[in-house]
C-alpha cells in the first residue's frame, strides 16, 4: 500500500475493497444462512451493509488520517443538488459546461441509435442477473464481465449527466 500512504489508505477504492471483504467474510455465512431461500433479499442486505461499511470506514479514515483530499468531490455533489456554495463550487460551476446535459444531447444519441442500443443491452443484462437471483442460483449464469461493464456504463452515464 505504497508505504502506508495516508491518501491511498483513505481512498474510496481501498475502502470499498475492505468493506466488501469484511461484509462477505465476516457476515457472509450468517447472511447466506438467513437468506438462503431469498437471494434477492440477500443481495439487497449485502449491498446495504457494504454501503454502510463504506460510509463508516471513509469517515473513520478521514478523521484518523486527517485527510480531506476528496472533500471537494462531495462539495460539488452537494452544490449540484442543493443551494450550497463556497469558493470551490462557484469556481467549478461558473461555466456552462458544468450544467446538466441539455435534452438535445439525448435526442442526438437517440438518432444515432446509440442510446437505444445501450438501454436494450442494459435491460437484457439486468434481466439475466435478476433471473439468476430469483432462481436461487446465486448469479452463476450471469457473465461477470457483462455485469461489470453495465455497472461501469451506468456510473459513467450518471457522471456525464450530473457534471
Coordinates of N, CA and C in Angstrom, one line a residue, residues 8-132:
X8 N -3.8 7.0 0.0 CA -4.2 5.8 -0.6 C -5.0 5.0 0.5
X9 N -4.7 5.1 1.7 CA -5.4 4.3 2.8 C -6.8 4.9 2.9
X10 N -7.0 6.1 2.6 CA -8.4 6.7 2.7 C -9.1 6.8 1.4
X11 N -8.6 6.2 0.3 CA -9.2 6.2 -1.0 C -10.5 5.4 -1.0
X12 N -11.4 5.8 -1.8 CA -12.7 5.0 -1.9 C -12.5 3.6 -2.4
X13 N -11.5 3.4 -3.3 CA -11.3 2.1 -3.9 C -10.9 1.1 -2.8
X14 N -9.9 1.5 -2.0 CA -9.4 0.6 -0.9 C -10.5 0.4 0.1
X15 N -11.3 1.5 0.4 CA -12.3 1.3 1.4 C -13.4 0.4 0.9
X16 N -13.7 0.5 -0.4 CA -14.7 -0.4 -1.0 C -14.2 -1.9 -0.9
X17 N -13.0 -2.1 -1.2 CA -12.4 -3.4 -1.1 C -12.5 -4.0 0.3
X18 N -12.1 -3.2 1.3 CA -12.1 -3.6 2.7 C -13.5 -3.9 3.2
X19 N -14.4 -3.0 2.8 CA -15.8 -3.2 3.2 C -16.4 -4.4 2.6
X20 N -16.1 -4.7 1.3 CA -16.7 -5.9 0.7 C -16.1 -7.1 1.3
X21 N -14.8 -7.1 1.5 CA -14.2 -8.3 2.1 C -14.7 -8.5 3.5
X22 N -14.9 -7.4 4.3 CA -15.4 -7.5 5.6 C -16.8 -8.1 5.7
X23 N -17.6 -7.5 4.9 CA -19.1 -8.0 4.9 C -19.2 -9.4 4.4
X24 N -18.5 -9.7 3.3 CA -18.6 -11.1 2.8 C -17.9 -12.1 3.6
X25 N -16.8 -11.7 4.3 CA -16.0 -12.6 5.1 C -16.6 -12.8 6.5
X26 N -17.0 -11.7 7.1 CA -17.5 -11.8 8.5 C -19.0 -12.1 8.5
X27 N -19.8 -11.4 7.8 CA -21.2 -11.6 7.9 C -21.7 -12.5 6.8
X28 N -20.9 -12.9 5.8 CA -21.3 -13.7 4.7 C -22.0 -15.0 5.1
X29 N -21.4 -15.9 5.9 CA -22.0 -17.1 6.2 C -23.4 -17.0 7.0
X30 N -23.4 -16.0 7.9 CA -24.7 -15.8 8.6 C -25.8 -15.2 7.7
X31 N -25.4 -14.4 6.7 CA -26.4 -13.8 5.8 C -26.9 -14.9 4.8
X32 N -25.9 -15.8 4.4 CA -26.4 -16.8 3.5 C -27.3 -17.8 4.2
X33 N -27.0 -18.1 5.4 CA -27.9 -19.0 6.2 C -29.3 -18.3 6.4
X34 N -29.3 -17.1 6.7 CA -30.6 -16.4 7.0 C -31.4 -16.2 5.7
X35 N -30.8 -15.9 4.6 CA -31.5 -15.6 3.4 C -31.3 -16.6 2.3
X36 N -31.2 -17.9 2.7 CA -30.8 -18.9 1.8 C -31.9 -19.1 0.7
X37 N -33.2 -18.9 1.0 CA -34.2 -19.1 0.1 C -34.7 -17.8 -0.6
X38 N -34.1 -16.6 -0.2 CA -34.4 -15.3 -0.8 C -33.2 -14.6 -1.3
X39 N -32.7 -15.0 -2.5 CA -31.4 -14.5 -3.0 C -31.5 -13.0 -3.2
X40 N -32.7 -12.5 -3.7 CA -32.8 -11.0 -3.9 C -32.7 -10.2 -2.6
X41 N -33.2 -10.8 -1.5 CA -33.1 -10.1 -0.2 C -31.7 -10.2 0.3
X42 N -31.0 -11.3 0.0 CA -29.6 -11.4 0.4 C -28.7 -10.4 -0.4
X43 N -29.0 -10.2 -1.7 CA -28.3 -9.2 -2.4 C -28.5 -7.8 -1.9
X44 N -29.8 -7.5 -1.6 CA -30.1 -6.2 -1.1 C -29.4 -5.9 0.3
X45 N -29.5 -6.9 1.2 CA -29.0 -6.7 2.5 C -27.4 -6.6 2.4
X46 N -26.8 -7.4 1.6 CA -25.4 -7.4 1.4 C -24.9 -6.0 0.9
X47 N -25.7 -5.5 -0.1 CA -25.4 -4.2 -0.7 C -25.5 -3.1 0.3
X48 N -26.5 -3.1 1.1 CA -26.7 -2.1 2.1 C -25.7 -2.1 3.2
X49 N -25.3 -3.3 3.6 CA -24.2 -3.5 4.6 C -22.9 -3.0 4.0
X50 N -22.6 -3.3 2.8 CA -21.3 -2.8 2.2 C -21.3 -1.3 2.1
X51 N -22.5 -0.7 1.7 CA -22.6 0.8 1.6 C -22.4 1.4 3.0
X52 N -23.0 0.8 4.0 CA -22.9 1.4 5.3 C -21.5 1.2 5.8
X53 N -20.9 0.1 5.6 CA -19.5 -0.1 6.0 C -18.5 0.9 5.3
X54 N -18.8 1.2 4.0 CA -18.0 2.2 3.3 C -18.1 3.5 3.9
X55 N -19.3 4.0 4.2 CA -19.5 5.3 4.8 C -18.8 5.3 6.2
X56 N -18.9 4.3 7.0 CA -18.3 4.3 8.3 C -16.7 4.3 8.1
X57 N -16.2 3.5 7.2 CA -14.8 3.4 7.1 C -14.2 4.7 6.5
X58 N -14.9 5.3 5.5 CA -14.5 6.5 4.9 C -14.4 7.6 6.0
X59 N -15.5 7.8 6.8 CA -15.5 8.8 7.8 C -14.4 8.5 8.9
X60 N -14.2 7.3 9.2 CA -13.1 6.9 10.2 C -11.7 7.2 9.6
X61 N -11.5 6.8 8.3 CA -10.2 7.1 7.7 C -9.9 8.6 7.6
X62 N -11.0 9.4 7.3 CA -10.8 10.8 7.2 C -10.4 11.4 8.5
X63 N -11.1 11.0 9.6 CA -10.8 11.5 10.9 C -9.4 11.0 11.4
X64 N -9.1 9.8 11.2 CA -7.8 9.2 11.7 C -6.6 9.8 11.0
X65 N -6.7 9.9 9.7 CA -5.6 10.4 8.9 C -5.6 11.9 8.7
X66 N -6.8 12.6 9.0 CA -6.9 14.0 8.8 C -6.8 14.4 7.4
X67 N -7.3 13.6 6.5 CA -7.2 13.9 5.0 C -8.5 14.3 4.5
X68 N -8.5 15.4 3.8 CA -9.7 15.9 3.2 C -9.5 16.1 1.7
X69 N -8.7 15.2 1.1 CA -8.4 15.4 -0.3 C -9.5 15.2 -1.3
X70 N -10.5 14.4 -0.9 CA -11.7 14.2 -1.8 C -12.9 14.9 -1.3
X71 N -12.7 15.8 -0.3 CA -13.9 16.6 0.2 C -14.5 17.5 -0.9
X72 N -13.7 17.9 -1.9 CA -14.2 18.8 -2.9 C -15.2 18.0 -3.8
X73 N -15.0 16.7 -4.0 CA -16.0 16.0 -4.8 C -17.3 16.0 -4.1
X74 N -17.4 15.7 -2.8 CA -18.6 15.7 -2.1 C -19.2 17.1 -2.0
X75 N -18.4 18.2 -2.0 CA -18.9 19.5 -2.0 C -19.6 19.8 -3.4
X76 N -18.9 19.3 -4.5 CA -19.5 19.6 -5.8 C -20.9 18.9 -5.9
X77 N -21.0 17.6 -5.4 CA -22.3 16.9 -5.5 C -23.3 17.6 -4.6
X78 N -22.9 18.1 -3.5 CA -23.8 18.8 -2.6 C -24.3 20.1 -3.2
X79 N -23.3 20.8 -3.9 CA -23.7 22.1 -4.5 C -24.6 21.9 -5.8
X80 N -24.4 20.7 -6.4 CA -25.2 20.4 -7.6 C -26.7 20.3 -7.3
X81 N -27.0 19.7 -6.1 CA -28.4 19.4 -5.8 C -29.0 20.2 -4.7
X82 N -28.2 21.1 -4.0 CA -28.7 22.0 -3.0 C -28.2 23.4 -3.3
X83 N -28.5 24.3 -2.4 CA -28.1 25.7 -2.6 C -26.7 26.0 -1.9
X84 N -26.0 24.9 -1.6 CA -24.6 25.1 -1.0 C -23.7 25.8 -2.0
X85 N -22.9 26.7 -1.5 CA -21.9 27.5 -2.3 C -20.7 27.7 -1.4
X86 N -19.5 27.6 -2.0 CA -18.3 28.1 -1.4 C -17.4 28.4 -2.6
X87 N -16.2 28.9 -2.3 CA -15.3 29.3 -3.4 C -15.1 28.3 -4.5
X88 N -14.8 27.0 -4.0 CA -14.5 26.0 -5.0 C -15.7 25.6 -5.9
X89 N -16.9 25.5 -5.3 CA -18.0 25.2 -6.1 C -18.4 26.3 -7.0
X90 N -18.3 27.5 -6.6 CA -18.5 28.7 -7.5 C -17.5 28.7 -8.7
X91 N -16.3 28.3 -8.4 CA -15.3 28.3 -9.4 C -15.6 27.2 -10.4
X92 N -15.9 26.0 -9.9 CA -16.2 24.9 -10.8 C -17.5 25.1 -11.6
X93 N -18.5 25.7 -11.1 CA -19.8 25.8 -11.7 C -20.0 27.1 -12.4
X94 N -18.9 27.9 -12.6 CA -19.1 29.2 -13.3 C -19.3 29.1 -14.8
X95 N -18.9 28.0 -15.4 CA -19.0 27.8 -16.8 C -20.3 26.9 -17.1
X96 N -20.7 27.1 -18.4 CA -21.9 26.4 -18.8 C -21.7 24.9 -19.0
X97 N -20.4 24.5 -19.1 CA -20.1 23.1 -19.3 C -20.4 22.2 -18.0
X98 N -20.6 22.9 -16.9 CA -20.9 22.1 -15.7 C -22.4 22.1 -15.4
X99 N -23.2 22.5 -16.3 CA -24.7 22.4 -16.1 C -25.1 21.0 -16.5
X100 N -26.4 20.7 -16.2 CA -26.9 19.4 -16.7 C -26.9 19.3 -18.2
X101 N -26.8 18.1 -18.7 CA -26.8 18.0 -20.2 C -28.1 18.4 -20.8
X102 N -28.1 19.2 -21.9 CA -29.3 19.6 -22.5 C -30.0 18.4 -23.2
X103 N -31.3 18.6 -23.3 CA -32.1 17.5 -23.9 C -31.7 17.2 -25.4
X104 N -31.1 18.1 -26.0 CA -30.6 17.9 -27.4 C -29.6 16.8 -27.5
X105 N -28.8 16.7 -26.5 CA -27.7 15.6 -26.4 C -28.4 14.2 -26.4
X106 N -29.4 14.1 -25.6 CA -30.1 12.8 -25.6 C -30.8 12.5 -26.9
X107 N -31.4 13.5 -27.5 CA -32.0 13.4 -28.8 C -31.0 12.9 -29.9
X108 N -29.8 13.5 -29.9 CA -28.8 13.2 -30.9 C -28.3 11.7 -30.6
X109 N -28.2 11.4 -29.4 CA -27.8 10.0 -29.1 C -28.8 9.0 -29.5
X110 N -30.1 9.4 -29.4 CA -31.2 8.5 -29.8 C -31.2 8.4 -31.3
X111 N -31.0 9.5 -32.0 CA -31.0 9.5 -33.5 C -29.9 8.6 -34.1
X112 N -28.8 8.5 -33.4 CA -27.7 7.6 -33.9 C -27.9 6.2 -33.4
X113 N -28.9 5.9 -32.7 CA -29.3 4.6 -32.1 C -28.3 4.1 -31.0
X114 N -27.5 5.0 -30.6 CA -26.5 4.6 -29.6 C -27.2 4.4 -28.2
X115 N -28.0 5.4 -27.9 CA -28.7 5.3 -26.6 C -29.7 4.2 -26.5
X116 N -30.5 4.0 -27.6 CA -31.5 2.8 -27.5 C -30.7 1.5 -27.4
X117 N -29.6 1.3 -28.1 CA -28.9 0.0 -28.1 C -28.3 -0.2 -26.7
X118 N -27.8 0.9 -26.1 CA -27.2 0.8 -24.7 C -28.3 0.5 -23.7
X119 N -29.5 1.0 -23.9 CA -30.6 0.7 -23.0 C -31.1 -0.7 -23.1
X120 N -31.1 -1.2 -24.3 CA -31.6 -2.6 -24.6 C -30.5 -3.5 -24.0
X121 N -29.3 -3.3 -24.2 CA -28.2 -4.1 -23.6 C -28.3 -4.1 -22.1
X122 N -28.5 -2.9 -21.5 CA -28.6 -2.8 -20.0 C -29.8 -3.6 -19.5
X123 N -30.9 -3.5 -20.2 CA -32.1 -4.2 -19.7 C -31.9 -5.7 -19.8
X124 N -31.3 -6.2 -20.9 CA -31.0 -7.6 -21.1 C -30.1 -8.1 -20.0
X125 N -29.1 -7.4 -19.7 CA -28.1 -7.9 -18.6 C -28.8 -7.8 -17.3
X126 N -29.6 -6.8 -17.0 CA -30.3 -6.7 -15.7 C -31.3 -7.8 -15.6
X127 N -32.0 -8.2 -16.7 CA -33.0 -9.3 -16.6 C -32.3 -10.6 -16.4
X128 N -31.1 -10.8 -17.0 CA -30.3 -12.0 -16.7 C -29.9 -12.1 -15.3
X129 N -29.4 -11.0 -14.7 CA -29.0 -11.0 -13.3 C -30.2 -11.2 -12.4
X130 N -31.3 -10.6 -12.6 CA -32.5 -10.8 -11.8 C -33.0 -12.2 -11.9
X131 N -33.0 -12.8 -13.1 CA -33.4 -14.2 -13.3 C -32.5 -15.1 -12.5
X132 N -31.2 -14.9 -12.5 CA -30.3 -15.7 -11.7 C -30.6 -15.5 -10.2

